[in-house]
Amino acid sequence: MQTAPRDDHAEGERPRGPWDYPRHWIADVLASDGGVVHLRPIVPDDADRVVRFHSGLSERTRYMRYFGPTPTLPPREVARMTTVDHRNRVAIVAVLGGEIIAIGIYEGLAADGKPESAEVAFVVADEHQGRGLGPILLEHLAGAAAENGFTRFEAEVLSENPNMVAVFRDAGYQISRAFDGSTVHVEFTIDPTEAMLSVRNDRERASEARSVANLLRPASVAVIGASTDPKKVGNALLANIIAAGFTGPVFPVNGSDRDGEPDDEQGGSAHDAARAGATRQPQRRHRGPARAPRVRPPSVRGIRAYPTVRDIPDPVDLAVVAVPAASVDEVLDDCMVKGVRALVIVSSGFGESGEAGLESEHRLVQQVREHGMRLVGPNALGVANNDPSIALNATLAPRIPPLGRVGFFCQSGALGIAILDTAAHRQIGLSTFVSAGNRADVSGNDLLQYWDSDAATDVVLLYLESFGNPRKFSRIARRVSRSKPIVAVKSGKGAMSPVRAARTAAASLDDRIAQMMLEQAGVIQVDTIPELFDCASLFAYQPLPRGPRTRIIGNSSVLGSLAADTARSGGLEVESTIDLGAGASEDEFEASVAQAMADPGVDSVIVVFVPPVAVDLDWHARALIAGANTPDADADKPIVTTFLAVEGIPPGLMRPGPSGLPARGSIPSYSSPERAAAALARAWQYARWCARPEVPVERPDGIDPEAARTWVREAMWGLPDDDSDDDPGVDTGVDSDDSTVGGADPVTVLDDVDSARLLEWYGVEVVPFREVSTMHEASAAARDLGFPVAVKATSPAWRGRLDREGARLDLPDATAVVTAFAEISELTGDNVLHVQKMAPKGVGTMVRMRDDPSFGPLISFGLSGRTFELLGDDGYRAIPINALDADELIDEPRSAPLLYGYRGEAPVNREALVDLLIRISTMADDIPEIREIVVDPVLCSPEGAAILNARIRIGPVPTKADTGPRRLS
């Protein structure tokens, strides 16, 4: 989830006055070691912090920054550094624990005759050098400079400081260098390039993966709230960590809560308390005078306990917190002082319990991040890592599946224990498991980044209630899916708490959009948890099919028919169905399986086996294994079975691996032929996606993005920043001139002339038109445009409504134009009408880009008209799209055959439509301030795609945008 935008600064470092800077420049970022650092613009009240920061720098660092010994900063220099205009001079500070640890600054060079250039410099505290803070500051300074109209950075660097030059070069910029004695003058353009974006994404992936590794690979763990009562949550957590054999030290922490009750969860049983226990709202404590210490239990489960985490003499990497929500604040204070790197909070009573709890959750995340930590939870089930060198089970589940090669991320804590039990029952081994609960900080995107480079994980399973940053999810998932299958259950609002569902009510979560977005990213979407594990069993133990041809072998014609029907409906081609009969022998089964596995005309095999009478069944299992592993068998051909309706890997079908666990080559069994065939069909759909060419997102020619960005940002001045926690973009259409999108934040609705002008910078031309307010102007405009023309109403109730006589078409002369103007003005009451040149007749279509609150920026395509809109006959893709995405999007609507030459009509110019989709996608991707683009209708004909109407909305950059400098969402 996106945390609520904070006030200007963390508690304890709040400025004394209001400072006017763009709030979207505030960001939490990850250093290269996975630690969190807070960025914000500098303010005058930072003067003392700047002095302390400078005094803490080594002599060498000061020399490299100031080109000479500078033991202290003069007051004038301090004032100059901290008093900036946030346009021509911008300074950004990196803050950790309330203290500045790095400063970056740029200053415009207009006085030197270079209005497009700014000089950039930054310095990082010695103890934080090597954490990648310089490149992060550079990214954010470049983003701010671009917003303010700068296009180039310059820097003066000592020649003996090659590391600074490397910062610019390694960021992906094309730098030019000029040597002048002891200094190097560096220049480069700051426009985003493919190389720069690639570097940014690679660094983001590495830092986010490292931050998750800090959670899943701790060297030591503290359990805060480790009660001596075996029925309490803290005791259960400690017991599970011990039972799993965690390889590092474990420190129980058992103090007293702020009400004098024993430390622990909400006081019920371990499972009940963690999942649905207390509803007490966390509140900021009033710290009174210290009380006399109480007698502490010397140990919990035979391990020495400590009153607080501060009292632990050794370092603590991970703290697992199981105290009442009202006590989390004080625990957090202790963890900050101790230097804990990551937290898992199982306590409930936060965002799932009401608005007050949600506000407490926002404050919790803010405080955690400002002290460099990451958080799983609150209301989490916990985390687990089966790596034998870690052996961590910091969850409330007493039983977790054995070691395997499947990674599992689950938002729902309530389902977590059942999910783990099901995985263990079906012998699906896990590499790692995270149940994030409210997902206040660490999300599925972070885990995807980790699993992408995790050699111990081959398959990824996700249970998602919502997308935290959908655009980022789409980008990451598309990359990960190329090498590892991702299977996801996407639940709707029904799985959310009432508070969270209400906050997204306007979004109207659309399963169809979710499915299209997941398919575009190569994610295999299923509807239920059993289907999730059906796919996991196949991906974990069997190869992907190379084609759609499947052979069904069985001893029941009825079950074989069920498998065939499901296979065909899932996109498989049933090559043949072989019914061996109820009395089939072991040799017959083995021979049939062996023949299918060796047949190059068969891509996959489904074996349906049901014993007709009580017989020794081991021989059937031996027959399947033997037939699947003959010398002529294709080892890259998947085989699945319904073996006695058993789910998982029956002992007879298991190929033993390390420690006796199933290894690849084991044959998964399903409870019904339909489920076996459905899993195989999904595997083929995924294999087909993987075989698609990796078409790059190419930028169209003939565009001027800088001119468009500049125009939009100038038009944006005066609009407030986006302080909304909810993204806007609810489907408002083009019929409203409201100044908000979905009521969430302010936007500007561009008029037709400005919308057309903005589109022109991206090579998209609206059919020429003129705005007219008198008959004389209408007549003159028609003559200027050339007959025939159309006269159209412009008010929202009449725009594009040919059925309501709001337009007159094919007007051949001035007399007809004047008559039409008079009639439409009287009918509609419009003071301004449009006179537009007639376009070639064609099929009316609509292209829309909108920033959806649940799925991020989407582009949709469908036929124009209220009938098609009412039926929801359109397709969606997440932006940016490539040519293949655009081509497939055109075919998505059920009414798409109308474009191909329906009933003798000439087919439309498909290439022109693909080009239009790519240009609109590129425009929206380049300029996140564009919140909605609607071109409707677009008349598609053999000659091309003619746009008759266009409307654009602009507004503050969404808080979950995946553009610009790196930041945590």
PDB file of C-alpha atoms in Angstrom, residues 178-301:
ATOM      1  CA  ALA A 178      37.278  18.463 -20.356  1.00  0.00           C
ATOM      2  CA  PHE A 179      40.469  18.507 -18.279  1.00  0.00           C
ATOM      3  CA  ASP A 180      41.737  21.751 -16.830  1.00  0.00           C
ATOM      4  CA  GLY A 181      44.784  21.149 -14.686  1.00  0.00           C
ATOM      5  CA  SER A 182      43.644  19.593 -11.419  1.00  0.00           C
ATOM      6  CA  THR A 183      39.934  19.553 -12.291  1.00  0.00           C
ATOM      7  CA  VAL A 184      37.649  17.803 -14.732  1.00  0.00           C
ATOM      8  CA  HIS A 185      34.655  19.601 -16.221  1.00  0.00           C
ATOM      9  CA  VAL A 186      31.804  17.169 -16.832  1.00  0.00           C
ATOM     10  CA  GLU A 187      28.639  17.819 -18.873  1.00  0.00           C
ATOM     11  CA  PHE A 188      25.694  15.625 -19.833  1.00  0.00           C
ATOM     12  CA  THR A 189      22.040  15.849 -20.808  1.00  0.00           C
ATOM     13  CA  ILE A 190      19.560  14.672 -18.203  1.00  0.00           C
ATOM     14  CA  ASP A 191      16.808  13.503 -20.544  1.00  0.00           C
ATOM     15  CA  PRO A 192      15.932   9.870 -19.713  1.00  0.00           C
ATOM     16  CA  THR A 193      17.599   7.415 -22.089  1.00  0.00           C
ATOM     17  CA  GLU A 194      17.184   3.676 -22.477  1.00  0.00           C
ATOM     18  CA  ALA A 195      20.618   3.183 -20.929  1.00  0.00           C
ATOM     19  CA  MET A 196      19.724   5.383 -17.951  1.00  0.00           C
ATOM     20  CA  LEU A 197      16.394   3.643 -17.373  1.00  0.00           C
ATOM     21  CA  SER A 198      18.088   0.250 -17.617  1.00  0.00           C
ATOM     22  CA  VAL A 199      20.649   1.263 -15.000  1.00  0.00           C
ATOM     23  CA  ARG A 200      17.908   2.658 -12.762  1.00  0.00           C
ATOM     24  CA  ASN A 201      15.854  -0.527 -12.974  1.00  0.00           C
ATOM     25  CA  ASP A 202      18.868  -2.770 -12.369  1.00  0.00           C
ATOM     26  CA  ARG A 203      19.834  -0.789  -9.281  1.00  0.00           C
ATOM     27  CA  GLU A 204      16.263  -0.805  -8.057  1.00  0.00           C
ATOM     28  CA  ARG A 205      16.083  -4.579  -8.475  1.00  0.00           C
ATOM     29  CA  ALA A 206      19.345  -5.134  -6.596  1.00  0.00           C
ATOM     30  CA  SER A 207      18.475  -2.856  -3.672  1.00  0.00           C
ATOM     31  CA  GLU A 208      14.954  -4.217  -3.258  1.00  0.00           C
ATOM     32  CA  ALA A 209      16.210  -7.792  -3.422  1.00  0.00           C
ATOM     33  CA  ARG A 210      18.794  -6.949  -0.786  1.00  0.00           C
ATOM     34  CA  SER A 211      16.165  -5.402   1.482  1.00  0.00           C
ATOM     35  CA  VAL A 212      14.132  -8.612   1.313  1.00  0.00           C
ATOM     36  CA  ALA A 213      17.269 -10.661   1.979  1.00  0.00           C
ATOM     37  CA  ASN A 214      17.664  -8.676   5.201  1.00  0.00           C
ATOM     38  CA  LEU A 215      14.243 -10.032   6.197  1.00  0.00           C
ATOM     39  CA  LEU A 216      14.631 -13.612   5.017  1.00  0.00           C
ATOM     40  CA  ARG A 217      18.303 -14.209   5.801  1.00  0.00           C
ATOM     41  CA  PRO A 218      18.863 -12.687   9.254  1.00  0.00           C
ATOM     42  CA  ALA A 219      21.871 -13.638  11.345  1.00  0.00           C
ATOM     43  CA  SER A 220      19.880 -13.157  14.558  1.00  0.00           C
ATOM     44  CA  VAL A 221      16.229 -12.826  15.589  1.00  0.00           C
ATOM     45  CA  ALA A 222      14.490 -11.241  18.557  1.00  0.00           C
ATOM     46  CA  VAL A 223      10.920 -12.244  19.455  1.00  0.00           C
ATOM     47  CA  ILE A 224       9.360  -9.243  21.205  1.00  0.00           C
ATOM     48  CA  GLY A 225       6.402 -10.296  23.312  1.00  0.00           C
ATOM     49  CA  ALA A 226       7.691 -13.827  23.920  1.00  0.00           C
ATOM     50  CA  SER A 227       5.287 -14.888  26.656  1.00  0.00           C
ATOM     51  CA  THR A 228       5.848 -17.808  28.993  1.00  0.00           C
ATOM     52  CA  ASP A 229       2.245 -18.875  28.338  1.00  0.00           C
ATOM     53  CA  PRO A 230       2.242 -21.576  25.599  1.00  0.00           C
ATOM     54  CA  LYS A 231      -1.195 -20.374  24.494  1.00  0.00           C
ATOM     55  CA  LYS A 232       0.029 -16.911  23.590  1.00  0.00           C
ATOM     56  CA  VAL A 233       1.193 -15.767  20.175  1.00  0.00           C
ATOM     57  CA  GLY A 234       4.671 -14.683  21.219  1.00  0.00           C
ATOM     58  CA  ASN A 235       5.333 -18.075  22.768  1.00  0.00           C
ATOM     59  CA  ALA A 236       4.101 -19.830  19.627  1.00  0.00           C
ATOM     60  CA  LEU A 237       6.359 -17.720  17.420  1.00  0.00           C
ATOM     61  CA  LEU A 238       9.378 -18.509  19.583  1.00  0.00           C
ATOM     62  CA  ALA A 239       8.488 -22.203  19.636  1.00  0.00           C
ATOM     63  CA  ASN A 240       8.232 -22.332  15.851  1.00  0.00           C
ATOM     64  CA  ILE A 241      11.576 -20.572  15.379  1.00  0.00           C
ATOM     65  CA  ILE A 242      13.243 -23.031  17.765  1.00  0.00           C
ATOM     66  CA  ALA A 243      11.554 -26.071  16.240  1.00  0.00           C
ATOM     67  CA  ALA A 244      12.666 -25.107  12.736  1.00  0.00           C
ATOM     68  CA  GLY A 245      16.289 -25.089  13.923  1.00  0.00           C
ATOM     69  CA  PHE A 246      17.139 -21.474  13.143  1.00  0.00           C
ATOM     70  CA  THR A 247      20.900 -21.353  12.720  1.00  0.00           C
ATOM     71  CA  GLY A 248      21.492 -18.037  14.490  1.00  0.00           C
ATOM     72  CA  PRO A 249      20.868 -16.803  18.018  1.00  0.00           C
ATOM     73  CA  VAL A 250      17.268 -16.221  19.134  1.00  0.00           C
ATOM     74  CA  PHE A 251      16.503 -13.621  21.797  1.00  0.00           C
ATOM     75  CA  PRO A 252      13.148 -13.707  23.625  1.00  0.00           C
ATOM     76  CA  VAL A 253      12.024 -10.281  24.829  1.00  0.00           C
ATOM     77  CA  ASN A 254       9.500 -10.367  27.651  1.00  0.00           C
ATOM     78  CA  GLY A 255       8.729  -7.088  29.361  1.00  0.00           C
ATOM     79  CA  SER A 256       5.425  -5.603  30.399  1.00  0.00           C
ATOM     80  CA  ASP A 257       3.019  -3.702  28.242  1.00  0.00           C
ATOM     81  CA  ARG A 258       2.066  -0.128  28.960  1.00  0.00           C
ATOM     82  CA  ASP A 259      -0.950  -1.220  31.026  1.00  0.00           C
ATOM     83  CA  GLY A 260       1.052  -3.492  33.312  1.00  0.00           C
ATOM     84  CA  GLU A 261      -0.110  -6.714  31.676  1.00  0.00           C
ATOM     85  CA  PRO A 262       2.276  -9.408  30.460  1.00  0.00           C
ATOM     86  CA  ASP A 263       3.845  -8.741  27.096  1.00  0.00           C
ATOM     87  CA  ASP A 264       2.240 -10.664  24.289  1.00  0.00           C
ATOM     88  CA  GLU A 265      -0.381 -10.571  21.680  1.00  0.00           C
ATOM     89  CA  GLN A 266      -3.973  -9.705  22.376  1.00  0.00           C
ATOM     90  CA  GLY A 267      -4.294 -12.377  25.026  1.00  0.00           C
ATOM     91  CA  GLY A 268      -6.199 -15.146  23.239  1.00  0.00           C
ATOM     92  CA  SER A 269      -4.907 -18.328  21.692  1.00  0.00           C
ATOM     93  CA  ALA A 270      -2.013 -18.048  19.291  1.00  0.00           C
ATOM     94  CA  HIS A 271      -4.031 -18.476  16.127  1.00  0.00           C
ATOM     95  CA  ASP A 272      -7.152 -16.594  17.174  1.00  0.00           C
ATOM     96  CA  ALA A 273      -5.349 -13.645  18.674  1.00  0.00           C
ATOM     97  CA  ALA A 274      -3.067 -13.087  15.736  1.00  0.00           C
ATOM     98  CA  ARG A 275      -5.755 -13.247  13.130  1.00  0.00           C
ATOM     99  CA  ALA A 276      -8.807 -11.651  14.631  1.00  0.00           C
ATOM    100  CA  GLY A 277      -7.930 -10.636  18.173  1.00  0.00           C
ATOM    101  CA  ALA A 278      -7.785  -7.187  19.597  1.00  0.00           C
ATOM    102  CA  THR A 279      -9.446  -4.192  18.062  1.00  0.00           C
ATOM    103  CA  ARG A 280      -7.812  -1.809  20.494  1.00  0.00           C
ATOM    104  CA  GLN A 281      -6.547   1.195  18.560  1.00  0.00           C
ATOM    105  CA  PRO A 282      -2.871   2.089  18.819  1.00  0.00           C
ATOM    106  CA  GLN A 283      -2.298   5.575  20.157  1.00  0.00           C
ATOM    107  CA  ARG A 284       0.775   7.662  20.592  1.00  0.00           C
ATOM    108  CA  ARG A 285       1.923   7.097  24.177  1.00  0.00           C
ATOM    109  CA  HIS A 286       2.412   9.815  26.676  1.00  0.00           C
ATOM    110  CA  ARG A 287       5.811   9.079  28.119  1.00  0.00           C
ATOM    111  CA  GLY A 288       5.599   9.638  31.867  1.00  0.00           C
ATOM    112  CA  PRO A 289       8.313   9.181  34.462  1.00  0.00           C
ATOM    113  CA  ALA A 290      10.144   5.869  34.454  1.00  0.00           C
ATOM    114  CA  ARG A 291       8.719   3.178  36.724  1.00  0.00           C
ATOM    115  CA  ALA A 292      10.659   0.777  38.864  1.00  0.00           C
ATOM    116  CA  PRO A 293      11.592  -2.334  36.894  1.00  0.00           C
ATOM    117  CA  ARG A 294       9.465  -5.389  37.437  1.00  0.00           C
ATOM    118  CA  VAL A 295      10.788  -8.874  37.980  1.00  0.00           C
ATOM    119  CA  ARG A 296      11.330 -10.513  34.616  1.00  0.00           C
ATOM    120  CA  PRO A 297      11.115 -14.197  33.870  1.00  0.00           C
ATOM    121  CA  PRO A 298      14.680 -15.427  33.469  1.00  0.00           C
ATOM    122  CA  SER A 299      13.879 -17.463  30.383  1.00  0.00           C
ATOM    123  CA  VAL A 300      11.229 -18.412  27.864  1.00  0.00           C
ATOM    124  CA  ARG A 301      11.320 -21.964  26.528  1.00  0.00           C
TER     125      ARG A 301
END
